[in-house]
């Protein structure tokens, strides 16, 4: 099956509702390629390795979580940016990017997919007063030892998470937000979470965890944000009858 790029963008916009978010980048079609889409590649970040793998596979469009044109970046098309855009334009391949909308989708988003793997359901938003914010809070069905939770995370991410421990060995109330959301740790503590799980850590996150007595887990930015784009890719592939393949470009952060 083939769809037009317009139909693909419309389907993704209806699914992910980008207009709801105040974001740091444009969401939707960022680089326009050929009009017809038969093969959709997905990946976490539109890095050169992903572009090349997708173009080699014969992709007509590439869907990512981390695209281009971030607020505050140098807008000039030079060096790395020239090579990336040049590869897309030369191959006539579209780039579609959804950032916060792909974190937040209630069933296919990065946070929903992470929750599913953690074995927890979102009961409330981490920031209930801000509809544009991402992150969730919820209780595990039963108390779990922190060692078992860490083993569960290592199992599905395929890497050892960074853990800053707190005193309680048994935990139940979790807060989580994928990616570089270490700055939300204070909000997680405020919401009564015993464990806060995100992708990355900063120097001050460690002190925040220690002083507020909350377990902090940095499970990897790439590792926690692999799932949403795959789920959305599979969903639109089934809905539109186009071919889909996810490309994992290894990233230890
Ligand atoms: Zn991210």
Coordinates of C-alpha atoms and ligand atoms in Angstrom, one line a residue:
X1 CA 0.0 0.0 0.0
X2 CA 1.0 3.6 -0.6
X3 CA -0.3 6.8 1.0
X4 CA 0.5 10.4 0.3
X5 CA 2.8 12.2 2.6
X6 CA -0.2 14.5 3.4
X7 CA -2.3 11.5 4.6
X8 CA 0.6 10.3 6.7
X9 CA 1.1 13.7 8.4
X10 CA -2.7 14.0 8.9
X11 CA -2.9 10.5 10.5
X12 CA 0.1 11.3 12.8
X13 CA -1.3 14.8 13.7
X14 CA -4.7 13.3 14.6
X15 CA -3.1 10.6 16.7
X16 CA -0.5 12.8 18.5
X17 CA -2.3 16.1 18.6
X18 CA 0.8 18.4 18.5
X19 CA -1.3 21.6 18.8
X20 CA -1.8 20.7 22.5
X21 CA 1.9 21.2 23.3
X22 CA 4.2 24.1 23.9
X23 CA 7.3 22.4 22.5
X24 CA 11.0 23.3 21.7
X25 CA 10.8 22.2 18.1
X26 CA 8.3 22.1 15.2
X27 CA 6.2 18.9 15.4
X28 CA 5.1 17.2 12.2
X29 CA 6.7 17.3 8.7
X30 CA 10.1 18.9 9.1
X31 CA 11.7 18.1 5.7
X32 CA 9.5 17.3 2.7
X33 CA 10.4 14.5 0.4
X34 CA 8.5 12.6 -2.3
X35 CA 4.7 12.7 -2.4
X36 CA 4.1 8.9 -2.0
X37 CA 5.0 6.8 1.0
X38 CA 5.2 3.0 0.9
X39 CA 8.0 2.4 3.4
X40 CA 8.2 4.3 6.8
X41 CA 11.4 4.0 8.9
X42 CA 11.4 5.0 12.5
X43 CA 14.2 5.8 15.0
X44 CA 14.8 7.8 18.2
X45 CA 17.1 10.6 16.7
X46 CA 17.5 11.8 13.1
X47 CA 21.3 11.3 13.3
X48 CA 23.3 10.6 10.1
X49 CA 23.5 6.8 10.9
X50 CA 19.7 6.6 11.1
X51 CA 19.3 8.5 7.9
X52 CA 21.7 6.3 6.0
X53 CA 20.2 3.1 7.4
X54 CA 16.7 4.2 6.4
X55 CA 17.7 5.4 3.0
X56 CA 19.6 2.1 2.3
X57 CA 16.4 0.2 3.2
X58 CA 14.4 2.3 0.7
X59 CA 12.4 4.4 3.1
X60 CA 10.2 7.1 1.7
X61 CA 9.7 8.8 5.1
X62 CA 11.5 8.7 8.4
X63 CA 9.6 9.3 11.7
X64 CA 11.7 10.3 14.8
X65 CA 11.3 11.5 18.3
X66 CA 14.3 13.9 18.1
X67 CA 14.3 15.8 14.9
X68 CA 15.8 19.2 13.9
X69 CA 15.3 23.0 14.3
X70 CA 15.5 23.1 18.2
X71 CA 14.8 26.4 19.9
X72 CA 18.1 28.3 20.4
X73 CA 20.2 26.3 18.0
X74 CA 22.2 28.0 15.2
X75 CA 19.8 27.9 12.3
X76 CA 22.5 28.1 9.6
X77 CA 22.8 25.0 7.3
X78 CA 26.4 24.1 7.7
X79 CA 28.6 21.2 8.7
X80 CA 26.7 18.3 10.4
X81 CA 23.3 19.9 9.6
X82 CA 24.2 20.4 5.9
X83 CA 25.2 16.7 5.7
X84 CA 22.0 15.5 7.4
X85 CA 19.6 17.8 5.3
X86 CA 21.6 17.0 2.2
X87 CA 21.2 13.3 2.7
X88 CA 17.4 13.7 3.1
X89 CA 17.0 16.1 0.2
X90 CA 19.2 14.1 -2.2
X91 CA 17.3 10.9 -1.5
X92 CA 13.9 12.8 -1.6
X93 CA 13.0 11.3 1.8
X94 CA 10.7 13.1 4.2
X95 CA 11.5 13.7 7.9
X96 CA 8.7 13.7 10.4
X97 CA 9.4 14.5 14.1
X98 CA 7.2 14.5 17.1
X99 CA 8.8 15.4 20.4
X100 CA 6.5 16.1 23.5
X101 CA 3.4 14.6 21.7
X102 CA 5.3 11.3 21.3
X103 CA 6.3 11.4 25.0
X104 CA 2.8 12.0 26.2
X105 CA 0.4 9.9 24.1
X106 CA -1.6 7.9 26.6
X107 CA -1.2 4.4 25.1
X108 CA 1.6 4.7 22.5
X109 CA 3.8 7.4 24.0
X110 CA 7.2 7.0 25.5
X111 CA 5.9 7.3 29.1
X112 CA 3.0 4.9 28.5
X113 CA 5.4 2.4 26.9
X114 CA 7.8 2.8 29.8
X115 CA 5.0 2.3 32.4
X116 CA 3.9 -0.8 30.7
X117 CA 7.4 -2.3 31.0
X118 CA 7.8 -1.1 34.6
X119 CA 4.5 -2.9 35.4
X120 CA 2.8 0.2 36.6
X121 CA -0.3 2.3 35.5
X122 CA -0.3 6.1 35.3
X123 CA -2.8 7.3 37.9
X124 CA -2.0 11.0 37.6
X125 CA 0.2 13.5 35.7
X126 CA 3.4 14.5 37.4
X127 CA 2.4 18.1 36.8
X128 CA -1.5 18.0 37.1
X129 CA -1.9 21.7 36.6
X130 CA 0.0 21.9 33.3
X131 CA -1.6 20.1 30.3
X132 CA 1.5 20.6 28.2
X133 CA 3.8 18.9 30.8
X134 CA 4.8 15.2 30.5
X135 CA 5.5 12.6 33.2
X136 CA 3.3 10.4 35.3
X137 CA 2.8 9.1 38.8
X138 CA 1.3 5.7 39.8
X139 CA 1.5 2.8 42.3
X140 CA 2.9 -0.6 41.5
X141 CA 0.2 -3.3 42.0
X142 CA 2.2 -4.7 45.0
X143 CA 5.3 -3.5 46.9
X144 CA 8.5 -4.5 45.2
X145 CA 12.1 -4.5 46.4
X146 CA 14.2 -1.8 44.8
X147 CA 16.6 -4.5 43.7
X148 CA 13.8 -6.3 41.8
X149 CA 12.7 -3.0 40.2
X150 CA 16.3 -2.3 39.1
X151 CA 16.6 -5.8 37.7
X152 CA 13.3 -5.4 35.8
X153 CA 14.6 -2.1 34.3
X154 CA 18.0 -3.6 33.4
X155 CA 16.2 -6.5 31.7
X156 CA 14.0 -4.4 29.3
X157 CA 16.6 -1.7 28.6
X158 CA 19.5 -4.1 28.1
X159 CA 21.8 -1.8 30.2
X160 CA 22.5 -1.2 33.9
X161 CA 20.6 1.8 35.2
X162 CA 22.3 4.5 37.4
X163 CA 20.7 4.2 40.8
X164 CA 21.0 6.7 43.7
X165 CA 19.6 4.9 46.6
X166 CA 17.3 5.9 49.4
X167 CA 16.7 4.1 52.7
X168 CA 13.5 2.2 51.9
X169 CA 14.1 -1.2 50.4
X170 CA 10.5 -1.9 49.4
X171 CA 8.8 0.5 47.1
X172 CA 5.3 1.0 45.6
X173 CA 4.8 4.6 44.5
X174 CA 6.6 5.5 41.3
X175 CA 7.0 8.7 39.2
X176 CA 8.5 8.6 35.7
X177 CA 9.3 10.7 32.7
X178 CA 11.5 9.5 29.8
X179 CA 14.5 11.3 28.4
X180 CA 16.3 14.2 30.0
X181 CA 13.7 14.8 32.7
X182 CA 16.1 14.7 35.7
X183 CA 14.9 18.2 36.6
X184 CA 11.5 16.8 37.6
X185 CA 12.9 14.9 40.6
X186 CA 11.7 17.6 43.1
X187 CA 8.2 17.4 41.6
X188 CA 8.3 13.6 41.9
X189 CA 9.3 13.9 45.6
X190 CA 6.6 16.5 46.1
X191 CA 4.0 14.1 44.7
X192 CA 5.1 11.4 47.2
X193 CA 6.9 9.1 44.9
X194 CA 9.4 6.7 46.5
X195 CA 11.2 6.2 43.2
X196 CA 11.7 8.6 40.3
X197 CA 12.7 7.1 36.9
X198 CA 14.0 9.0 34.0
X199 CA 16.6 8.8 31.2
X200 CA 19.5 11.0 32.3
X201 CA 21.1 12.4 35.4
X202 CA 22.8 15.7 36.4
X203 CA 25.2 16.4 39.2
X204 CA 22.5 18.1 41.3
X205 CA 20.0 15.2 40.8
X206 CA 22.2 13.1 43.1
X207 CA 22.0 15.6 46.0
X208 CA 18.3 16.1 45.4
X209 CA 17.7 12.3 45.7
X210 CA 19.8 11.9 48.8
X211 CA 18.4 14.9 50.6
X212 CA 14.7 14.1 49.8
X213 CA 15.0 10.4 50.5
X214 CA 13.8 9.3 47.0
X215 CA 15.3 6.6 44.9
X216 CA 16.5 8.0 41.6
X217 CA 17.0 5.9 38.6
X218 CA 18.5 7.1 35.3
X219 CA 17.7 4.3 32.9
X220 CA 19.1 5.9 29.7
X221 CA 17.7 8.7 27.5
X222 CA 17.9 6.6 24.3
X223 CA 16.8 3.4 26.2
X224 CA 13.7 5.0 27.7
X225 CA 12.7 6.7 24.4
X226 CA 13.0 3.8 22.0
X227 CA 9.5 2.5 22.6
X228 CA 7.1 5.3 21.6
X229 CA 8.3 5.8 18.0
X230 CA 8.1 2.0 17.5
X231 CA 4.6 1.8 18.8
X232 CA 3.5 4.8 16.7
X233 CA 5.2 3.3 13.6
X234 CA 3.5 0.0 14.1
X235 CA 0.1 1.7 14.7
X236 CA 0.3 3.8 11.5
X237 CA 1.6 0.9 9.5
X238 CA -1.4 -1.2 10.5
X239 CA -3.8 1.7 10.0
X240 CA -2.5 2.8 6.6
X241 CA -1.1 -0.5 5.3
X242 CA 2.4 0.8 4.7
X243 CA 5.6 -1.0 5.5
X244 CA 7.4 -0.1 8.8
X245 CA 10.8 -0.8 10.2
X246 CA 12.5 0.6 13.3
X247 CA 16.2 1.2 13.3
X248 CA 18.0 1.2 16.6
X249 CA 21.2 3.3 16.5
X250 CA 23.1 2.4 19.7
X251 CA 23.5 5.2 22.2
X252 CA 24.9 4.6 25.7
X253 CA 23.4 7.9 27.1
Ligands
LIG1 ZN1 14.4 12.9 24.3

